């Protein structure tokens, strides 16, 4: 088994919830956990995430994902169990029959993708998230007044990308609620627009799709402009810091194209 599939010690931890594991396969995509596996076991089939139990952001993100699940189910697959010892933390989710969504311009998934964003927007901010203020883009805002435009009382997923929006014949789901926050409702639709441009849409076409989201259509254009510019600064800084990660440079170019479109 490789690093992303469970070790014997990890299997011992989750055995009370899974029973004997007959098969463990990595999912097609997903990059944020030490263990990420589709598990067949005597007690059922599960999607399992695990991280090493060390203090820091990754541990906290798994804790948030555990705490938010009740509020976002059935938009998210149900969390069935969680386990922890000195070495590992694990979450076991129901296994849904969905695939990574296609964000491309000719994709038949686009209406479902927009619907998923609107379902996120329809989730009331749960009490558990009230203190999870969104701050990730604050340092990339031009000033404090622009950063204040990113605040709000909406539940934010904060990582909208094809891997996290699953579509299937029987339904669609938003997964990987690793860092939900309380912030402006415009953030998730804006992240979708950025990803659509990265997938080949023109900025005009991307905005046309997200205009079907009330959270976007009701937002102050000045707030959208500030957020778009903050994303450009964020990717510019990260691409400069990690030039070997070519995807960061590609996202910088994507963000620049969107800024150019909005400044016409």
mmCIF file of C-alpha atoms in Angstrom:
data_model
loop_
_atom_site.group_PDB
_atom_site.id
_atom_site.type_symbol
_atom_site.label_atom_id
_atom_site.label_comp_id
_atom_site.label_asym_id
_atom_site.label_seq_id
_atom_site.Cartn_x
_atom_site.Cartn_y
_atom_site.Cartn_z
ATOM 1 C CA UNK A 1 0.000 0.000 0.000
ATOM 2 C CA UNK A 2 1.234 3.504 -0.809
ATOM 3 C CA UNK A 3 1.188 6.556 1.382
ATOM 4 C CA UNK A 4 -2.426 7.410 0.595
ATOM 5 C CA UNK A 5 -3.784 3.919 1.347
ATOM 6 C CA UNK A 6 -4.159 2.634 4.895
ATOM 7 C CA UNK A 7 -1.374 1.009 6.838
ATOM 8 C CA UNK A 8 -1.948 -1.941 9.167
ATOM 9 C CA UNK A 9 -1.963 0.446 12.140
ATOM 10 C CA UNK A 10 -4.614 2.602 10.488
ATOM 11 C CA UNK A 11 -6.752 -0.442 9.686
ATOM 12 C CA UNK A 12 -6.554 -1.479 13.339
ATOM 13 C CA UNK A 13 -7.925 1.922 14.348
ATOM 14 C CA UNK A 14 -10.934 1.777 12.046
ATOM 15 C CA UNK A 15 -11.644 -1.956 12.426
ATOM 16 C CA UNK A 16 -14.425 -1.479 15.032
ATOM 17 C CA UNK A 17 -16.343 0.543 12.404
ATOM 18 C CA UNK A 18 -15.462 -1.304 9.206
ATOM 19 C CA UNK A 19 -14.765 -4.860 10.221
ATOM 20 C CA UNK A 20 -12.258 -6.767 8.110
ATOM 21 C CA UNK A 21 -11.183 -4.784 5.033
ATOM 22 C CA UNK A 22 -11.214 -6.807 1.819
ATOM 23 C CA UNK A 23 -10.155 -4.023 -0.559
ATOM 24 C CA UNK A 24 -8.856 -0.438 -0.414
ATOM 25 C CA UNK A 25 -8.445 1.711 -3.505
ATOM 26 C CA UNK A 26 -7.383 5.339 -3.918
ATOM 27 C CA UNK A 27 -10.007 7.704 -5.359
ATOM 28 C CA UNK A 28 -9.441 9.231 -8.784
ATOM 29 C CA UNK A 29 -8.528 12.612 -7.292
ATOM 30 C CA UNK A 30 -7.923 14.187 -3.899
ATOM 31 C CA UNK A 31 -4.756 15.501 -2.344
ATOM 32 C CA UNK A 32 -5.297 16.787 1.181
ATOM 33 C CA UNK A 33 -5.028 13.698 3.396
ATOM 34 C CA UNK A 34 -2.359 11.222 4.450
ATOM 35 C CA UNK A 35 -4.881 8.433 3.855
ATOM 36 C CA UNK A 36 -7.633 8.632 1.251
ATOM 37 C CA UNK A 37 -9.320 5.387 0.282
ATOM 38 C CA UNK A 38 -12.459 3.705 -0.977
ATOM 39 C CA UNK A 39 -12.844 0.738 1.362
ATOM 40 C CA UNK A 40 -14.795 -2.479 1.022
ATOM 41 C CA UNK A 41 -15.189 -4.197 4.360
ATOM 42 C CA UNK A 42 -17.333 -6.702 6.177
ATOM 43 C CA UNK A 43 -19.475 -3.902 7.660
ATOM 44 C CA UNK A 44 -19.968 -2.007 4.397
ATOM 45 C CA UNK A 45 -18.337 0.307 1.887
ATOM 46 C CA UNK A 46 -16.828 3.598 3.017
ATOM 47 C CA UNK A 47 -14.937 6.639 1.815
ATOM 48 C CA UNK A 48 -12.202 7.109 4.397
ATOM 49 C CA UNK A 49 -10.001 10.118 5.112
ATOM 50 C CA UNK A 50 -7.172 10.070 7.598
ATOM 51 C CA UNK A 51 -4.350 12.305 8.757
ATOM 52 C CA UNK A 52 -1.531 11.874 11.198
ATOM 53 C CA UNK A 53 -2.554 13.128 14.617
ATOM 54 C CA UNK A 54 -0.306 16.143 14.969
ATOM 55 C CA UNK A 55 -1.219 19.659 16.050
ATOM 56 C CA UNK A 56 -1.787 22.115 13.230
ATOM 57 C CA UNK A 57 -4.057 23.157 10.390
ATOM 58 C CA UNK A 58 -4.581 19.754 8.843
ATOM 59 C CA UNK A 59 -5.780 18.263 12.116
ATOM 60 C CA UNK A 60 -8.072 21.228 12.613
ATOM 61 C CA UNK A 61 -9.463 20.874 9.092
ATOM 62 C CA UNK A 62 -10.501 17.282 9.706
ATOM 63 C CA UNK A 63 -12.112 18.341 12.974
ATOM 64 C CA UNK A 64 -14.099 21.004 11.134
ATOM 65 C CA UNK A 65 -15.189 18.518 8.498
ATOM 66 C CA UNK A 66 -16.469 16.233 11.242
ATOM 67 C CA UNK A 67 -18.325 19.024 13.041
ATOM 68 C CA UNK A 68 -19.967 20.535 9.943
ATOM 69 C CA UNK A 69 -21.267 17.294 8.438
ATOM 70 C CA UNK A 70 -24.631 17.200 10.171
ATOM 71 C CA UNK A 71 -25.409 20.719 8.912
ATOM 72 C CA UNK A 72 -24.471 20.005 5.287
ATOM 73 C CA UNK A 73 -25.976 16.524 4.881
ATOM 74 C CA UNK A 74 -27.489 15.461 2.427
ATOM 75 C CA UNK A 75 -25.632 18.005 0.301
ATOM 76 C CA UNK A 76 -22.529 16.192 1.536
ATOM 77 C CA UNK A 77 -22.302 12.427 2.013
ATOM 78 C CA UNK A 78 -23.131 11.455 5.571
ATOM 79 C CA UNK A 79 -20.322 11.004 8.093
ATOM 80 C CA UNK A 80 -20.872 7.529 9.528
ATOM 81 C CA UNK A 81 -18.085 7.345 12.096
ATOM 82 C CA UNK A 82 -14.847 8.898 13.267
ATOM 83 C CA UNK A 83 -11.906 7.375 15.119
ATOM 84 C CA UNK A 84 -8.791 8.745 16.764
ATOM 85 C CA UNK A 85 -5.714 7.538 18.602
ATOM 86 C CA UNK A 86 -2.281 8.994 19.295
ATOM 87 C CA UNK A 87 -1.134 8.304 15.730
ATOM 88 C CA UNK A 88 -4.165 8.832 13.482
ATOM 89 C CA UNK A 89 -7.483 10.620 13.039
ATOM 90 C CA UNK A 90 -9.980 9.052 10.622
ATOM 91 C CA UNK A 91 -13.372 9.947 9.168
ATOM 92 C CA UNK A 92 -15.612 7.368 7.508
ATOM 93 C CA UNK A 93 -18.259 8.620 5.064
ATOM 94 C CA UNK A 94 -21.002 6.847 3.191
ATOM 95 C CA UNK A 95 -19.832 5.969 -0.309
ATOM 96 C CA UNK A 96 -21.911 7.767 -2.952
ATOM 97 C CA UNK A 97 -22.146 6.896 -6.628
ATOM 98 C CA UNK A 98 -20.765 10.084 -8.138
ATOM 99 C CA UNK A 99 -17.915 11.172 -10.344
ATOM 100 C CA UNK A 100 -15.752 14.259 -10.526
ATOM 101 C CA UNK A 101 -17.659 16.990 -12.350
ATOM 102 C CA UNK A 102 -16.639 18.439 -15.706
ATOM 103 C CA UNK A 103 -16.239 22.229 -15.696
ATOM 104 C CA UNK A 104 -15.512 22.498 -19.435
ATOM 105 C CA UNK A 105 -17.456 24.833 -21.769
ATOM 106 C CA UNK A 106 -19.408 22.001 -23.434
ATOM 107 C CA UNK A 107 -20.044 20.023 -20.247
ATOM 108 C CA UNK A 108 -23.496 18.644 -19.565
ATOM 109 C CA UNK A 109 -22.646 18.942 -15.843
ATOM 110 C CA UNK A 110 -22.828 22.738 -15.741
ATOM 111 C CA UNK A 111 -26.507 23.037 -14.697
ATOM 112 C CA UNK A 112 -25.906 20.534 -11.882
ATOM 113 C CA UNK A 113 -22.786 22.434 -10.832
ATOM 114 C CA UNK A 114 -24.720 25.694 -10.556
ATOM 115 C CA UNK A 115 -27.461 23.882 -8.653
ATOM 116 C CA UNK A 116 -24.884 22.593 -6.173
ATOM 117 C CA UNK A 117 -23.625 26.135 -5.594
ATOM 118 C CA UNK A 118 -27.174 27.269 -4.956
ATOM 119 C CA UNK A 119 -27.686 24.404 -2.525
ATOM 120 C CA UNK A 120 -24.596 25.543 -0.620
ATOM 121 C CA UNK A 121 -26.050 29.042 -0.576
ATOM 122 C CA UNK A 122 -29.287 27.652 0.836
ATOM 123 C CA UNK A 123 -27.643 26.145 3.917
ATOM 124 C CA UNK A 124 -28.175 28.360 6.942
ATOM 125 C CA UNK A 125 -25.070 29.164 8.903
ATOM 126 C CA UNK A 126 -24.918 26.515 11.655
ATOM 127 C CA UNK A 127 -24.021 27.502 15.186
ATOM 128 C CA UNK A 128 -20.807 25.483 15.009
ATOM 129 C CA UNK A 129 -19.504 27.776 12.231
ATOM 130 C CA UNK A 130 -20.329 31.123 13.799
ATOM 131 C CA UNK A 131 -16.766 31.629 15.052
ATOM 132 C CA UNK A 132 -15.084 30.359 11.864
ATOM 133 C CA UNK A 133 -14.597 33.789 10.298
ATOM 134 C CA UNK A 134 -13.301 33.775 6.733
ATOM 135 C CA UNK A 135 -9.822 35.359 6.590
ATOM 136 C CA UNK A 136 -7.974 33.528 3.799
ATOM 137 C CA UNK A 137 -8.134 36.400 1.322
ATOM 138 C CA UNK A 138 -7.775 39.291 3.772
ATOM 139 C CA UNK A 139 -4.032 39.743 3.347
ATOM 140 C CA UNK A 140 -4.431 39.896 -0.421
ATOM 141 C CA UNK A 141 -7.017 42.694 -0.302
ATOM 142 C CA UNK A 142 -5.862 46.172 -1.217
ATOM 143 C CA UNK A 143 -6.847 47.526 2.202
ATOM 144 C CA UNK A 144 -8.988 46.761 5.239
ATOM 145 C CA UNK A 145 -12.111 48.206 3.655
ATOM 146 C CA UNK A 146 -11.811 45.747 0.770
ATOM 147 C CA UNK A 147 -11.161 42.885 3.178
ATOM 148 C CA UNK A 148 -14.342 43.840 5.016
ATOM 149 C CA UNK A 149 -16.271 43.096 1.796
ATOM 150 C CA UNK A 150 -15.368 39.420 2.174
ATOM 151 C CA UNK A 151 -17.161 39.179 5.531
ATOM 152 C CA UNK A 152 -20.707 37.993 6.006
ATOM 153 C CA UNK A 153 -23.002 35.483 7.632
ATOM 154 C CA UNK A 154 -23.091 32.810 4.942
ATOM 155 C CA UNK A 155 -21.656 29.323 5.169
ATOM 156 C CA UNK A 156 -18.696 29.118 2.772
ATOM 157 C CA UNK A 157 -17.252 25.891 1.386
ATOM 158 C CA UNK A 158 -14.164 27.745 0.174
ATOM 159 C CA UNK A 159 -12.666 25.099 -2.140
ATOM 160 C CA UNK A 160 -14.857 24.927 -5.225
ATOM 161 C CA UNK A 161 -13.214 22.742 -7.872
ATOM 162 C CA UNK A 162 -14.185 19.764 -10.059
ATOM 163 C CA UNK A 163 -12.927 17.193 -7.543
ATOM 164 C CA UNK A 164 -15.183 18.537 -4.804
ATOM 165 C CA UNK A 165 -18.414 18.632 -6.821
ATOM 166 C CA UNK A 166 -19.583 15.109 -7.613
ATOM 167 C CA UNK A 167 -22.362 14.281 -10.070
ATOM 168 C CA UNK A 168 -24.086 10.962 -10.668
ATOM 169 C CA UNK A 169 -27.232 9.432 -12.071
ATOM 170 C CA UNK A 170 -28.911 9.407 -8.666
ATOM 171 C CA UNK A 171 -27.774 12.766 -7.320
ATOM 172 C CA UNK A 172 -24.965 15.247 -6.812
ATOM 173 C CA UNK A 173 -22.854 16.167 -3.812
ATOM 174 C CA UNK A 174 -20.349 18.680 -2.448
ATOM 175 C CA UNK A 175 -17.465 16.924 -0.702
ATOM 176 C CA UNK A 176 -14.286 17.852 1.177
ATOM 177 C CA UNK A 177 -15.690 20.330 3.666
ATOM 178 C CA UNK A 178 -12.191 20.640 5.103
ATOM 179 C CA UNK A 179 -12.266 24.351 5.853
ATOM 180 C CA UNK A 180 -15.812 25.765 6.001
ATOM 181 C CA UNK A 181 -16.081 29.348 7.173
ATOM 182 C CA UNK A 182 -18.462 32.215 7.831
ATOM 183 C CA UNK A 183 -18.147 34.868 5.141
ATOM 184 C CA UNK A 184 -19.635 36.712 2.193
ATOM 185 C CA UNK A 185 -22.056 34.748 0.035
ATOM 186 C CA UNK A 186 -20.198 35.893 -3.102
ATOM 187 C CA UNK A 187 -17.093 33.793 -2.322
ATOM 188 C CA UNK A 188 -18.193 30.347 -3.489
ATOM 189 C CA UNK A 189 -19.774 31.585 -6.768
ATOM 190 C CA UNK A 190 -16.655 33.688 -7.426
ATOM 191 C CA UNK A 191 -14.456 30.635 -6.880
ATOM 192 C CA UNK A 192 -16.648 28.719 -9.325
ATOM 193 C CA UNK A 193 -16.282 31.468 -11.933
ATOM 194 C CA UNK A 194 -12.500 31.377 -11.558
ATOM 195 C CA UNK A 195 -12.482 27.608 -11.992
ATOM 196 C CA UNK A 196 -14.739 27.841 -15.049
ATOM 197 C CA UNK A 197 -12.314 30.276 -16.679
ATOM 198 C CA UNK A 198 -9.464 27.915 -15.844
ATOM 199 C CA UNK A 199 -11.450 25.132 -17.550
ATOM 200 C CA UNK A 200 -11.730 27.078 -20.796
ATOM 201 C CA UNK A 201 -14.716 29.414 -20.441
ATOM 202 C CA UNK A 202 -14.358 33.063 -21.324
ATOM 203 C CA UNK A 203 -14.760 35.354 -18.306
ATOM 204 C CA UNK A 204 -18.044 36.571 -19.801
ATOM 205 C CA UNK A 205 -19.356 33.004 -20.131
ATOM 206 C CA UNK A 206 -18.189 32.088 -16.633
ATOM 207 C CA UNK A 207 -20.011 35.070 -15.162
ATOM 208 C CA UNK A 208 -23.104 34.132 -17.155
ATOM 209 C CA UNK A 209 -23.178 30.757 -15.435
ATOM 210 C CA UNK A 210 -22.636 32.107 -11.919
ATOM 211 C CA UNK A 211 -25.210 34.857 -12.523
ATOM 212 C CA UNK A 212 -27.711 32.028 -11.982
ATOM 213 C CA UNK A 213 -26.612 32.010 -8.330
ATOM 214 C CA UNK A 214 -28.586 34.514 -6.227
ATOM 215 C CA UNK A 215 -25.539 34.878 -3.990
ATOM 216 C CA UNK A 216 -23.668 36.289 -6.988
ATOM 217 C CA UNK A 217 -26.425 38.313 -8.639
ATOM 218 C CA UNK A 218 -27.239 40.094 -5.371
ATOM 219 C CA UNK A 219 -23.608 40.937 -4.574
ATOM 220 C CA UNK A 220 -22.101 44.416 -4.782
ATOM 221 C CA UNK A 221 -19.991 44.601 -7.977
ATOM 222 C CA UNK A 222 -17.331 46.461 -5.978
ATOM 223 C CA UNK A 223 -17.081 43.476 -3.622
ATOM 224 C CA UNK A 224 -16.734 41.109 -6.581
ATOM 225 C CA UNK A 225 -13.997 43.302 -8.075
ATOM 226 C CA UNK A 226 -12.137 43.356 -4.770
ATOM 227 C CA UNK A 227 -12.332 39.573 -4.436
ATOM 228 C CA UNK A 228 -11.239 38.960 -8.032
ATOM 229 C CA UNK A 229 -8.236 41.226 -7.490
ATOM 230 C CA UNK A 230 -7.379 39.504 -4.203
ATOM 231 C CA UNK A 231 -7.304 36.151 -5.995
ATOM 232 C CA UNK A 232 -4.896 37.538 -8.577
ATOM 233 C CA UNK A 233 -2.569 38.789 -5.853
ATOM 234 C CA UNK A 234 -2.800 35.456 -4.054
ATOM 235 C CA UNK A 235 -1.889 33.359 -7.103
ATOM 236 C CA UNK A 236 0.798 35.820 -8.188
ATOM 237 C CA UNK A 237 2.510 35.520 -4.825
ATOM 238 C CA UNK A 238 2.227 31.722 -4.700
ATOM 239 C CA UNK A 239 3.388 31.271 -8.295
ATOM 240 C CA UNK A 240 6.454 33.382 -7.571
ATOM 241 C CA UNK A 241 7.193 31.456 -4.394
ATOM 242 C CA UNK A 242 6.705 28.013 -5.985
ATOM 243 C CA UNK A 243 7.693 28.380 -9.665
ATOM 244 C CA UNK A 244 8.032 24.614 -10.046
ATOM 245 C CA UNK A 245 4.278 24.206 -9.471
ATOM 246 C CA UNK A 246 3.098 25.111 -12.946
ATOM 247 C CA UNK A 247 -0.585 25.018 -12.008
ATOM 248 C CA UNK A 248 -0.076 28.095 -9.828
ATOM 249 C CA UNK A 249 1.243 30.028 -12.811
ATOM 250 C CA UNK A 250 -1.732 28.858 -14.838
ATOM 251 C CA UNK A 251 -4.120 30.061 -12.135
ATOM 252 C CA UNK A 252 -2.326 33.410 -12.002
ATOM 253 C CA UNK A 253 -2.930 33.785 -15.747
ATOM 254 C CA UNK A 254 -6.566 32.788 -15.262
ATOM 255 C CA UNK A 255 -7.062 35.357 -12.514
ATOM 256 C CA UNK A 256 -5.337 38.018 -14.633
ATOM 257 C CA UNK A 257 -7.693 37.311 -17.550
ATOM 258 C CA UNK A 258 -10.674 37.780 -15.244
ATOM 259 C CA UNK A 259 -9.301 41.026 -13.813
ATOM 260 C CA UNK A 260 -8.686 42.331 -17.371
ATOM 261 C CA UNK A 261 -12.256 41.476 -18.349
ATOM 262 C CA UNK A 262 -13.770 43.259 -15.342
ATOM 263 C CA UNK A 263 -11.587 46.347 -15.858
ATOM 264 C CA UNK A 264 -12.590 46.867 -19.491
#
